[in-house]
mmCIF file of N, CA, C and O in Angstrom:
data_model
loop_
_atom_site.group_PDB
_atom_site.id
_atom_site.type_symbol
_atom_site.label_atom_id
_atom_site.label_comp_id
_atom_site.label_asym_id
_atom_site.label_seq_id
_atom_site.Cartn_x
_atom_site.Cartn_y
_atom_site.Cartn_z
ATOM 1 N N MET A 1 110.766 116.272 101.711
ATOM 2 C CA MET A 1 111.281 116.778 103.005
ATOM 3 C C MET A 1 111.585 114.609 103.784
ATOM 4 O O MET A 1 110.872 113.898 103.700
ATOM 5 N N PRO A 2 113.016 114.527 104.209
ATOM 6 C CA PRO A 2 113.019 113.182 104.570
ATOM 7 C C PRO A 2 112.460 112.684 105.866
ATOM 8 O O PRO A 2 112.020 113.896 106.298
ATOM 9 N N HIS A 3 111.968 111.882 106.246
ATOM 10 C CA HIS A 3 111.254 111.075 107.236
ATOM 11 C C HIS A 3 112.279 110.558 108.316
ATOM 12 O O HIS A 3 112.496 110.473 109.228
ATOM 13 N N GLY A 4 113.285 110.133 107.793
ATOM 14 C CA GLY A 4 114.293 109.176 108.464
ATOM 15 C C GLY A 4 115.036 108.385 107.623
ATOM 16 O O GLY A 4 114.706 107.910 106.409
ATOM 17 N N LEU A 5 115.437 106.739 108.040
ATOM 18 C CA LEU A 5 116.252 106.012 107.571
ATOM 19 C C LEU A 5 115.103 104.949 107.288
ATOM 20 O O LEU A 5 114.518 104.887 107.755
ATOM 21 N N ASP A 6 115.308 105.054 105.669
ATOM 22 C CA ASP A 6 114.691 103.833 104.955
ATOM 23 C C ASP A 6 115.176 102.453 105.096
ATOM 24 O O ASP A 6 114.729 101.913 105.926
ATOM 25 N N HIS A 7 116.513 102.770 104.584
ATOM 26 C CA HIS A 7 116.703 101.164 104.746
ATOM 27 C C HIS A 7 118.243 101.494 104.308
ATOM 28 O O HIS A 7 118.767 102.589 103.752
ATOM 29 N N ILE A 8 119.291 100.444 104.691
ATOM 30 C CA ILE A 8 120.883 100.400 104.606
ATOM 31 C C ILE A 8 120.870 99.383 103.267
ATOM 32 O O ILE A 8 120.454 98.241 103.541
ATOM 33 N N VAL A 9 121.641 99.577 102.294
ATOM 34 C CA VAL A 9 122.066 98.712 101.077
ATOM 35 C C VAL A 9 123.691 98.294 101.520
ATOM 36 O O VAL A 9 124.696 99.181 101.783
ATOM 37 N N HIS A 10 123.590 96.853 102.173
ATOM 38 C CA HIS A 10 124.674 96.609 102.291
ATOM 39 C C HIS A 10 125.153 95.739 100.605
ATOM 40 O O HIS A 10 124.934 94.545 100.778
ATOM 41 N N ALA A 11 126.089 95.913 99.934
ATOM 42 C CA ALA A 11 126.644 95.528 98.871
ATOM 43 C C ALA A 11 127.723 94.667 98.681
ATOM 44 O O ALA A 11 128.454 95.133 99.781
ATOM 45 N N VAL A 12 127.489 93.351 98.371
ATOM 46 C CA VAL A 12 128.717 92.209 98.383
ATOM 47 C C VAL A 12 128.920 91.262 97.651
ATOM 48 O O VAL A 12 128.424 91.322 96.274
ATOM 49 N N ARG A 13 130.011 90.749 97.520
ATOM 50 C CA ARG A 13 130.369 90.101 96.403
ATOM 51 C C ARG A 13 129.838 88.664 96.635
ATOM 52 O O ARG A 13 129.765 87.612 95.558
ATOM 53 N N ASP A 14 129.185 88.073 98.039
ATOM 54 C CA ASP A 14 128.774 86.820 98.222
ATOM 55 C C ASP A 14 127.535 86.739 98.874
ATOM 56 O O ASP A 14 127.752 87.168 100.447
ATOM 57 N N LEU A 15 126.368 86.709 98.627
ATOM 58 C CA LEU A 15 125.289 86.965 99.562
ATOM 59 C C LEU A 15 124.768 86.064 100.446
ATOM 60 O O LEU A 15 124.898 86.295 101.413
ATOM 61 N N ASP A 16 125.466 84.737 100.082
ATOM 62 C CA ASP A 16 125.253 83.449 101.032
ATOM 63 C C ASP A 16 125.705 83.767 102.404
ATOM 64 O O ASP A 16 125.537 83.496 103.711
ATOM 65 N N ALA A 17 127.144 84.356 102.100
ATOM 66 C CA ALA A 17 128.259 84.235 102.765
ATOM 67 C C ALA A 17 127.764 85.597 103.960
ATOM 68 O O ALA A 17 127.735 85.298 105.116
ATOM 69 N N ALA A 18 127.150 86.710 103.394
ATOM 70 C CA ALA A 18 126.877 87.570 103.673
ATOM 71 C C ALA A 18 125.836 87.352 104.957
ATOM 72 O O ALA A 18 125.450 87.963 106.033
ATOM 73 N N ALA A 19 124.892 86.766 104.380
ATOM 74 C CA ALA A 19 123.629 86.260 105.028
ATOM 75 C C ALA A 19 123.826 85.404 106.136
ATOM 76 O O ALA A 19 123.967 85.546 107.260
ATOM 77 N N GLU A 20 124.992 84.375 106.117
ATOM 78 C CA GLU A 20 125.400 83.794 107.075
ATOM 79 C C GLU A 20 126.017 84.599 108.091
ATOM 80 O O GLU A 20 125.880 84.281 109.573
ATOM 81 N N PHE A 21 126.805 85.497 107.723
ATOM 82 C CA PHE A 21 127.489 86.447 108.683
ATOM 83 C C PHE A 21 126.152 87.154 109.862
ATOM 84 O O PHE A 21 126.467 87.526 110.923
ATOM 85 N N TYR A 22 125.319 87.891 109.251
ATOM 86 C CA TYR A 22 124.147 88.381 109.831
ATOM 87 C C TYR A 22 123.408 87.010 110.394
ATOM 88 O O TYR A 22 122.925 87.729 111.836
ATOM 89 N N ARG A 23 123.356 86.229 110.323
ATOM 90 C CA ARG A 23 122.945 85.040 110.859
ATOM 91 C C ARG A 23 123.390 84.894 112.186
ATOM 92 O O ARG A 23 123.004 84.542 113.399
ATOM 93 N N ASP A 24 124.721 84.443 112.153
ATOM 94 C CA ASP A 24 125.711 84.087 113.244
ATOM 95 C C ASP A 24 125.624 85.480 114.365
ATOM 96 O O ASP A 24 126.125 85.017 115.256
ATOM 97 N N ALA A 25 125.555 86.644 113.624
ATOM 98 C CA ALA A 25 125.159 87.700 114.671
ATOM 99 C C ALA A 25 124.208 87.957 115.502
ATOM 100 O O ALA A 25 123.971 88.532 116.260
ATOM 101 N N GLY A 26 123.171 86.829 114.857
ATOM 102 C CA GLY A 26 121.745 87.087 115.760
ATOM 103 C C GLY A 26 120.540 87.612 115.331
ATOM 104 O O GLY A 26 119.441 87.708 115.600
ATOM 105 N N PHE A 27 120.400 87.912 113.921
ATOM 106 C CA PHE A 27 119.807 88.349 113.263
ATOM 107 C C PHE A 27 119.247 87.589 112.028
ATOM 108 O O PHE A 27 119.145 86.277 112.009
ATOM 109 N N THR A 28 117.828 87.742 111.966
ATOM 110 C CA THR A 28 117.051 86.815 110.838
ATOM 111 C C THR A 28 117.088 87.478 109.564
ATOM 112 O O THR A 28 116.779 88.795 109.312
ATOM 113 N N VAL A 29 117.424 86.572 108.827
ATOM 114 C CA VAL A 29 117.706 86.997 107.071
ATOM 115 C C VAL A 29 116.877 86.159 106.423
ATOM 116 O O VAL A 29 116.175 85.173 106.488
ATOM 117 N N GLY A 30 115.946 87.391 105.764
ATOM 118 C CA GLY A 30 114.443 86.965 104.936
ATOM 119 C C GLY A 30 115.785 85.982 103.534
ATOM 120 O O GLY A 30 116.965 85.621 103.350
ATOM 121 N N ALA A 31 114.723 85.378 102.859
ATOM 122 C CA ALA A 31 115.155 84.199 101.775
ATOM 123 C C ALA A 31 115.812 85.370 100.528
ATOM 124 O O ALA A 31 115.800 86.286 100.724
ATOM 125 N N ARG A 32 116.540 84.561 99.873
ATOM 126 C CA ARG A 32 117.136 85.151 98.419
ATOM 127 C C ARG A 32 116.123 85.940 97.629
ATOM 128 O O ARG A 32 115.398 84.990 97.387
ATOM 129 N N ASN A 33 116.197 87.012 97.145
ATOM 130 C CA ASN A 33 115.144 87.419 95.703
ATOM 131 C C ASN A 33 115.716 88.007 94.746
ATOM 132 O O ASN A 33 117.133 88.531 94.776
ATOM 133 N N ARG A 34 114.988 87.863 93.783
ATOM 134 C CA ARG A 34 116.141 88.492 92.518
ATOM 135 C C ARG A 34 115.218 89.935 92.023
ATOM 136 O O ARG A 34 113.767 89.664 91.683
ATOM 137 N N HIS A 35 115.829 90.764 91.502
ATOM 138 C CA HIS A 35 115.195 91.780 90.540
ATOM 139 C C HIS A 35 115.404 91.779 89.690
ATOM 140 O O HIS A 35 116.235 91.018 88.996
ATOM 141 N N PRO A 36 114.302 92.185 88.687
ATOM 142 C CA PRO A 36 114.274 91.966 87.474
ATOM 143 C C PRO A 36 115.829 92.508 86.702
ATOM 144 O O PRO A 36 116.349 92.269 85.547
ATOM 145 N N TRP A 37 116.432 93.485 86.815
ATOM 146 C CA TRP A 37 117.739 93.809 86.475
ATOM 147 C C TRP A 37 118.996 92.965 86.553
ATOM 148 O O TRP A 37 119.953 93.490 86.460
ATOM 149 N N GLY A 38 118.807 91.993 87.627
ATOM 150 C CA GLY A 38 120.036 91.081 87.779
ATOM 151 C C GLY A 38 120.228 90.933 89.263
ATOM 152 O O GLY A 38 121.277 89.983 89.738
ATOM 153 N N THR A 39 120.229 92.109 90.159
ATOM 154 C CA THR A 39 120.875 91.788 91.420
ATOM 155 C C THR A 39 120.162 90.960 92.132
ATOM 156 O O THR A 39 118.952 90.701 92.025
ATOM 157 N N HIS A 40 120.599 90.301 93.493
ATOM 158 C CA HIS A 40 119.809 89.434 94.171
ATOM 159 C C HIS A 40 119.770 90.179 95.534
ATOM 160 O O HIS A 40 121.002 90.723 95.940
ATOM 161 N N ASN A 41 119.089 89.680 96.489
ATOM 162 C CA ASN A 41 118.999 90.607 98.197
ATOM 163 C C ASN A 41 118.561 89.698 98.829
ATOM 164 O O ASN A 41 117.689 88.541 98.297
ATOM 165 N N ARG A 42 118.630 89.728 99.884
ATOM 166 C CA ARG A 42 118.444 89.281 101.398
ATOM 167 C C ARG A 42 118.159 90.574 102.542
ATOM 168 O O ARG A 42 118.778 91.274 102.273
ATOM 169 N N ILE A 43 116.906 90.016 103.011
ATOM 170 C CA ILE A 43 116.384 91.409 104.271
ATOM 171 C C ILE A 43 116.623 90.887 105.178
ATOM 172 O O ILE A 43 116.337 89.804 105.681
ATOM 173 N N VAL A 44 117.457 92.079 106.212
ATOM 174 C CA VAL A 44 117.544 91.739 107.443
ATOM 175 C C VAL A 44 116.374 93.128 107.927
ATOM 176 O O VAL A 44 116.744 94.124 108.209
ATOM 177 N N GLN A 45 115.426 92.438 108.950
ATOM 178 C CA GLN A 45 114.531 93.438 108.959
ATOM 179 C C GLN A 45 114.817 94.020 110.532
ATOM 180 O O GLN A 45 114.930 92.945 111.570
ATOM 181 N N LEU A 46 115.166 95.600 110.708
ATOM 182 C CA LEU A 46 115.360 95.835 112.130
ATOM 183 C C LEU A 46 113.824 96.176 113.031
ATOM 184 O O LEU A 46 112.869 96.222 111.806
ATOM 185 N N LYS A 47 113.735 97.462 113.620
ATOM 186 C CA LYS A 47 112.680 97.717 114.129
ATOM 187 C C LYS A 47 112.277 98.726 113.444
ATOM 188 O O LYS A 47 110.733 98.755 112.918
ATOM 189 N N ASN A 48 112.759 99.738 112.912
ATOM 190 C CA ASN A 48 112.366 100.704 112.242
ATOM 191 C C ASN A 48 112.898 100.860 111.029
ATOM 192 O O ASN A 48 112.419 101.889 110.159
ATOM 193 N N CYS A 49 113.592 100.140 110.490
ATOM 194 C CA CYS A 49 114.356 99.882 108.915
ATOM 195 C C CYS A 49 114.909 98.660 108.641
ATOM 196 O O CYS A 49 114.640 97.899 109.532
ATOM 197 N N TYR A 50 115.052 98.444 107.625
ATOM 198 C CA TYR A 50 115.676 97.154 107.179
ATOM 199 C C TYR A 50 117.614 97.438 106.507
ATOM 200 O O TYR A 50 117.613 98.283 105.878
ATOM 201 N N ILE A 51 117.829 95.979 106.568
ATOM 202 C CA ILE A 51 119.310 96.196 105.890
ATOM 203 C C ILE A 51 118.848 95.154 104.449
ATOM 204 O O ILE A 51 118.518 94.452 104.630
ATOM 205 N N GLU A 52 119.548 95.891 103.677
ATOM 206 C CA GLU A 52 119.344 95.066 102.178
ATOM 207 C C GLU A 52 120.506 94.963 101.701
ATOM 208 O O GLU A 52 121.228 95.272 101.483
ATOM 209 N N ILE A 53 120.862 93.180 101.899
ATOM 210 C CA ILE A 53 122.314 92.674 101.549
ATOM 211 C C ILE A 53 122.315 92.773 100.067
ATOM 212 O O ILE A 53 121.100 91.720 99.754
ATOM 213 N N LEU A 54 122.775 92.999 99.257
ATOM 214 C CA LEU A 54 122.709 92.956 97.789
ATOM 215 C C LEU A 54 123.663 92.290 97.367
ATOM 216 O O LEU A 54 124.739 92.531 97.564
ATOM 217 N N GLU A 55 123.926 91.416 95.951
ATOM 218 C CA GLU A 55 124.536 91.134 95.361
ATOM 219 C C GLU A 55 124.390 91.332 93.870
ATOM 220 O O GLU A 55 123.642 91.279 93.401
ATOM 221 N N SER A 56 125.439 91.907 92.883
ATOM 222 C CA SER A 56 125.339 91.393 91.847
ATOM 223 C C SER A 56 126.032 90.581 90.801
ATOM 224 O O SER A 56 127.311 90.481 90.663
ATOM 225 N N PRO A 57 125.272 89.134 90.938
ATOM 226 C CA PRO A 57 126.086 88.195 90.946
ATOM 227 C C PRO A 57 126.404 87.988 89.078
ATOM 228 O O PRO A 57 127.582 87.188 88.823
ATOM 229 N N SER A 58 126.151 88.682 87.912
ATOM 230 C CA SER A 58 126.328 88.406 86.954
ATOM 231 C C SER A 58 126.347 89.568 85.719
ATOM 232 O O SER A 58 125.951 90.453 85.983
ATOM 233 N N LEU A 59 127.739 89.756 85.087
ATOM 234 C CA LEU A 59 127.757 91.003 84.344
ATOM 235 C C LEU A 59 126.652 91.132 83.551
ATOM 236 O O LEU A 59 126.463 92.110 83.005
ATOM 237 N N ARG A 60 126.462 89.866 82.898
ATOM 238 C CA ARG A 60 125.597 89.954 81.103
ATOM 239 C C ARG A 60 124.129 90.034 82.139
ATOM 240 O O ARG A 60 123.338 91.105 81.130
ATOM 241 N N ARG A 61 123.634 89.488 83.266
ATOM 242 C CA ARG A 61 122.507 89.730 83.457
ATOM 243 C C ARG A 61 121.847 90.948 84.028
ATOM 244 O O ARG A 61 120.926 91.687 84.247
ATOM 245 N N SER A 62 122.951 91.715 84.693
ATOM 246 C CA SER A 62 122.586 93.196 85.587
ATOM 247 C C SER A 62 122.523 94.139 84.003
ATOM 248 O O SER A 62 123.417 94.058 82.981
ATOM 249 N N CYS A 63 121.800 95.224 84.474
ATOM 250 C CA CYS A 63 121.467 95.907 83.176
ATOM 251 C C CYS A 63 122.834 97.192 83.505
ATOM 252 O O CYS A 63 123.267 97.150 83.934
ATOM 253 N N GLN A 64 122.848 97.732 82.347
ATOM 254 C CA GLN A 64 123.681 98.571 81.652
ATOM 255 C C GLN A 64 123.574 100.144 81.905
ATOM 256 O O GLN A 64 122.253 99.929 81.546
ATOM 257 N N HIS A 65 124.344 100.901 82.269
ATOM 258 C CA HIS A 65 124.355 102.102 82.449
ATOM 259 C C HIS A 65 124.256 102.913 80.950
ATOM 260 O O HIS A 65 124.245 102.120 79.956
ATOM 261 N N GLY A 66 122.768 103.528 80.648
ATOM 262 C CA GLY A 66 122.788 104.281 78.973
ATOM 263 C C GLY A 66 123.573 105.651 79.272
ATOM 264 O O GLY A 66 123.483 105.794 79.730
ATOM 265 N N ALA A 67 123.208 105.816 77.951
ATOM 266 C CA ALA A 67 123.370 107.223 77.612
ATOM 267 C C ALA A 67 123.000 108.151 78.540
ATOM 268 O O ALA A 67 123.330 109.329 79.145
ATOM 269 N N ARG A 68 121.429 107.532 79.151
ATOM 270 C CA ARG A 68 120.755 108.910 79.732
ATOM 271 C C ARG A 68 119.960 108.295 80.633
ATOM 272 O O ARG A 68 119.148 108.493 81.349
ATOM 273 N N SER A 69 120.767 107.103 80.892
ATOM 274 C CA SER A 69 120.125 106.199 82.237
ATOM 275 C C SER A 69 120.957 106.027 83.102
ATOM 276 O O SER A 69 122.498 105.636 82.753
ATOM 277 N N PHE A 70 120.791 105.576 84.640
ATOM 278 C CA PHE A 70 121.534 105.201 85.361
ATOM 279 C C PHE A 70 121.346 103.856 86.031
ATOM 280 O O PHE A 70 119.866 103.530 86.104
ATOM 281 N N SER A 71 122.424 102.454 86.090
ATOM 282 C CA SER A 71 121.324 101.454 86.237
ATOM 283 C C SER A 71 122.344 101.033 88.118
ATOM 284 O O SER A 71 123.438 101.037 88.075
ATOM 285 N N PHE A 72 121.570 100.937 88.903
ATOM 286 C CA PHE A 72 121.838 100.666 90.522
ATOM 287 C C PHE A 72 122.359 99.335 90.597
ATOM 288 O O PHE A 72 123.742 99.191 91.101
ATOM 289 N N GLY A 73 122.015 98.416 89.787
ATOM 290 C CA GLY A 73 123.023 97.048 89.576
ATOM 291 C C GLY A 73 124.103 97.207 89.069
ATOM 292 O O GLY A 73 124.703 96.500 89.634
ATOM 293 N N ALA A 74 124.153 98.181 87.980
ATOM 294 C CA ALA A 74 125.677 98.092 87.230
ATOM 295 C C ALA A 74 126.572 99.138 88.203
ATOM 296 O O ALA A 74 127.981 98.533 88.379
ATOM 297 N N PHE A 75 125.959 99.682 89.032
ATOM 298 C CA PHE A 75 126.669 100.743 89.884
ATOM 299 C C PHE A 75 127.691 100.025 90.785
ATOM 300 O O PHE A 75 128.707 100.092 91.227
ATOM 301 N N ASN A 76 126.976 99.036 91.315
ATOM 302 C CA ASN A 76 127.145 98.011 92.276
ATOM 303 C C ASN A 76 128.070 97.207 92.074
ATOM 304 O O ASN A 76 129.220 96.871 92.476
ATOM 305 N N ARG A 77 127.727 96.576 90.764
ATOM 306 C CA ARG A 77 128.698 95.725 90.353
ATOM 307 C C ARG A 77 130.040 96.310 89.788
ATOM 308 O O ARG A 77 130.991 95.687 90.185
ATOM 309 N N ASP A 78 129.967 97.563 89.823
ATOM 310 C CA ASP A 78 131.240 98.084 88.631
ATOM 311 C C ASP A 78 132.058 98.153 90.558
ATOM 312 O O ASP A 78 132.964 98.397 89.930
ATOM 313 N N PHE A 79 131.437 98.724 91.014
ATOM 314 C CA PHE A 79 132.177 99.268 92.114
ATOM 315 C C PHE A 79 133.053 98.153 93.182
ATOM 316 O O PHE A 79 133.781 97.899 93.567
ATOM 317 N N LEU A 80 132.348 97.034 93.243
ATOM 318 C CA LEU A 80 132.733 95.598 93.634
ATOM 319 C C LEU A 80 133.630 95.277 93.062
ATOM 320 O O LEU A 80 134.643 94.563 93.272
ATOM 321 N N ALA A 81 133.628 95.444 91.792
ATOM 322 C CA ALA A 81 134.915 94.785 90.744
ATOM 323 C C ALA A 81 136.365 95.426 91.045
ATOM 324 O O ALA A 81 137.217 95.137 90.509
ATOM 325 N N ARG A 82 135.862 96.849 91.460
ATOM 326 C CA ARG A 82 137.115 97.711 91.453
ATOM 327 C C ARG A 82 137.694 98.023 92.878
ATOM 328 O O ARG A 82 138.657 98.564 93.334
ATOM 329 N N THR A 83 137.165 97.217 93.868
ATOM 330 C CA THR A 83 137.407 97.850 95.325
ATOM 331 C C THR A 83 137.798 96.312 96.150
ATOM 332 O O THR A 83 137.067 95.179 95.497
ATOM 333 N N ARG A 84 138.373 96.193 97.226
ATOM 334 C CA ARG A 84 138.425 94.820 97.555
ATOM 335 C C ARG A 84 137.245 95.082 99.232
ATOM 336 O O ARG A 84 136.987 94.361 99.906
ATOM 337 N N ILE A 85 136.398 96.288 99.043
ATOM 338 C CA ILE A 85 135.567 96.435 100.172
ATOM 339 C C ILE A 85 134.434 96.319 100.178
ATOM 340 O O ILE A 85 133.589 96.449 99.040
ATOM 341 N N SER A 86 133.511 96.182 100.734
ATOM 342 C CA SER A 86 131.939 96.040 101.071
ATOM 343 C C SER A 86 131.236 97.186 100.641
ATOM 344 O O SER A 86 132.343 98.379 100.955
ATOM 345 N N MET A 87 130.248 97.447 100.188
ATOM 346 C CA MET A 87 130.053 99.077 100.166
ATOM 347 C C MET A 87 128.411 98.995 101.263
ATOM 348 O O MET A 87 127.871 98.372 101.346
ATOM 349 N N LEU A 88 128.209 100.274 101.538
ATOM 350 C CA LEU A 88 127.096 100.242 102.649
ATOM 351 C C LEU A 88 126.409 102.157 101.641
ATOM 352 O O LEU A 88 127.290 102.753 101.581
ATOM 353 N N ILE A 89 125.313 102.176 101.591
ATOM 354 C CA ILE A 89 124.911 103.060 101.313
ATOM 355 C C ILE A 89 123.032 103.220 101.901
ATOM 356 O O ILE A 89 122.384 102.437 102.067
ATOM 357 N N LEU A 90 123.029 104.402 102.641
ATOM 358 C CA LEU A 90 121.923 104.782 103.337
ATOM 359 C C LEU A 90 120.956 105.545 102.575
ATOM 360 O O LEU A 90 121.328 106.508 101.802
ATOM 361 N N THR A 91 119.844 105.218 102.898
ATOM 362 C CA THR A 91 118.606 105.322 101.935
ATOM 363 C C THR A 91 117.441 106.192 102.948
ATOM 364 O O THR A 91 117.108 105.503 103.777
ATOM 365 N N LEU A 92 117.031 107.513 102.533
ATOM 366 C CA LEU A 92 115.895 108.214 103.217
ATOM 367 C C LEU A 92 114.768 107.966 102.944
ATOM 368 O O LEU A 92 114.551 108.068 101.598
ATOM 369 N N ALA A 93 113.646 107.741 103.852
ATOM 370 C CA ALA A 93 112.548 107.923 103.365
ATOM 371 C C ALA A 93 112.068 109.343 103.043
ATOM 372 O O ALA A 93 112.264 110.120 103.944
ATOM 373 N N THR A 94 111.350 109.562 102.391
ATOM 374 C CA THR A 94 110.315 110.914 102.425
ATOM 375 C C THR A 94 108.617 110.525 102.671
ATOM 376 O O THR A 94 108.175 109.541 101.988
ATOM 377 N N ARG A 95 108.212 111.434 103.460
ATOM 378 C CA ARG A 95 106.712 111.127 103.636
ATOM 379 C C ARG A 95 106.002 112.497 103.624
ATOM 380 O O ARG A 95 106.553 113.575 103.579
ATOM 381 N N PRO A 96 104.864 112.590 102.796
ATOM 382 C CA PRO A 96 103.741 113.634 102.754
ATOM 383 C C PRO A 96 104.018 114.132 104.165
ATOM 384 O O PRO A 96 103.802 113.495 105.185
ATOM 385 N N THR A 97 103.205 115.372 104.277
ATOM 386 C CA THR A 97 102.878 116.189 105.540
ATOM 387 C C THR A 97 102.107 115.295 105.973
ATOM 388 O O THR A 97 100.978 114.864 105.663
ATOM 389 N N MET A 98 102.108 114.941 107.368
ATOM 390 C CA MET A 98 101.187 114.365 108.262
ATOM 391 C C MET A 98 100.424 115.329 109.038
ATOM 392 O O MET A 98 101.003 116.195 109.567
ATOM 393 N N ARG A 99 99.162 115.214 109.408
ATOM 394 C CA ARG A 99 98.670 116.061 110.640
ATOM 395 C C ARG A 99 97.793 115.139 111.612
ATOM 396 O O ARG A 99 97.682 114.040 111.303
ATOM 397 N N ARG A 100 97.576 115.799 112.709
ATOM 398 C CA ARG A 100 97.004 115.083 113.758
ATOM 399 C C ARG A 100 95.365 115.335 113.549
ATOM 400 O O ARG A 100 94.797 116.244 113.314
ATOM 401 N N VAL A 101 94.566 114.095 113.805
ATOM 402 C CA VAL A 101 93.323 114.263 113.596
ATOM 403 C C VAL A 101 93.093 114.341 114.887
ATOM 404 O O VAL A 101 93.064 114.512 115.757
ATOM 405 N N ARG A 102 91.727 115.843 114.818
ATOM 406 C CA ARG A 102 91.414 116.491 115.799
ATOM 407 C C ARG A 102 90.627 114.994 116.793
ATOM 408 O O ARG A 102 89.911 114.706 116.778
ATOM 409 N N GLY A 103 91.104 115.816 117.782
ATOM 410 C CA GLY A 103 90.213 114.990 119.281
ATOM 411 C C GLY A 103 91.124 114.012 119.432
ATOM 412 O O GLY A 103 90.300 113.052 120.208
ATOM 413 N N GLY A 104 91.677 113.307 118.722
ATOM 414 C CA GLY A 104 92.243 111.753 118.735
ATOM 415 C C GLY A 104 94.139 111.432 118.473
ATOM 416 O O GLY A 104 94.989 112.633 118.953
ATOM 417 N N ARG A 105 94.435 110.746 119.151
ATOM 418 C CA ARG A 105 95.774 110.165 118.813
ATOM 419 C C ARG A 105 96.599 109.794 117.283
ATOM 420 O O ARG A 105 97.601 109.091 117.744
ATOM 421 N N HIS A 106 95.334 110.401 116.341
ATOM 422 C CA HIS A 106 95.948 109.426 114.943
ATOM 423 C C HIS A 106 96.246 110.464 114.368
ATOM 424 O O HIS A 106 96.202 111.583 114.605
ATOM 425 N N TRP A 107 97.314 110.055 113.243
ATOM 426 C CA TRP A 107 97.712 110.677 112.320
ATOM 427 C C TRP A 107 97.237 110.712 111.364
ATOM 428 O O TRP A 107 97.260 109.570 110.578
ATOM 429 N N ARG A 108 96.987 111.449 110.271
ATOM 430 C CA ARG A 108 96.617 111.080 108.954
ATOM 431 C C ARG A 108 97.484 112.075 107.774
ATOM 432 O O ARG A 108 97.999 113.155 108.045
ATOM 433 N N LEU A 109 97.470 111.272 106.923
ATOM 434 C CA LEU A 109 98.513 111.739 105.553
ATOM 435 C C LEU A 109 97.364 112.628 105.052
ATOM 436 O O LEU A 109 96.650 112.932 104.678
#
């Protein structure tokens, strides 16, 4: 069962330019990170979720789709290669059922 919004993926062609846009808008932008499959990202932390600014900088380093596998990095790279717009993907969080601890204000998974 979905718990709510986990994070927003904002796929871009130029990670540093997008980070500057978010900083200019008043957000704090985290440092550049690199995923093992070749994508780079920066995080914009919000109150209850975050924005992941994502770039697929290299065709060679991004994992490719396989016959029976899906590559998120290749998906973003291919989308940005065939369109002029950026892409936003909303991801939902799932959590196990939570229950209130008897007599208290705490919740337990």
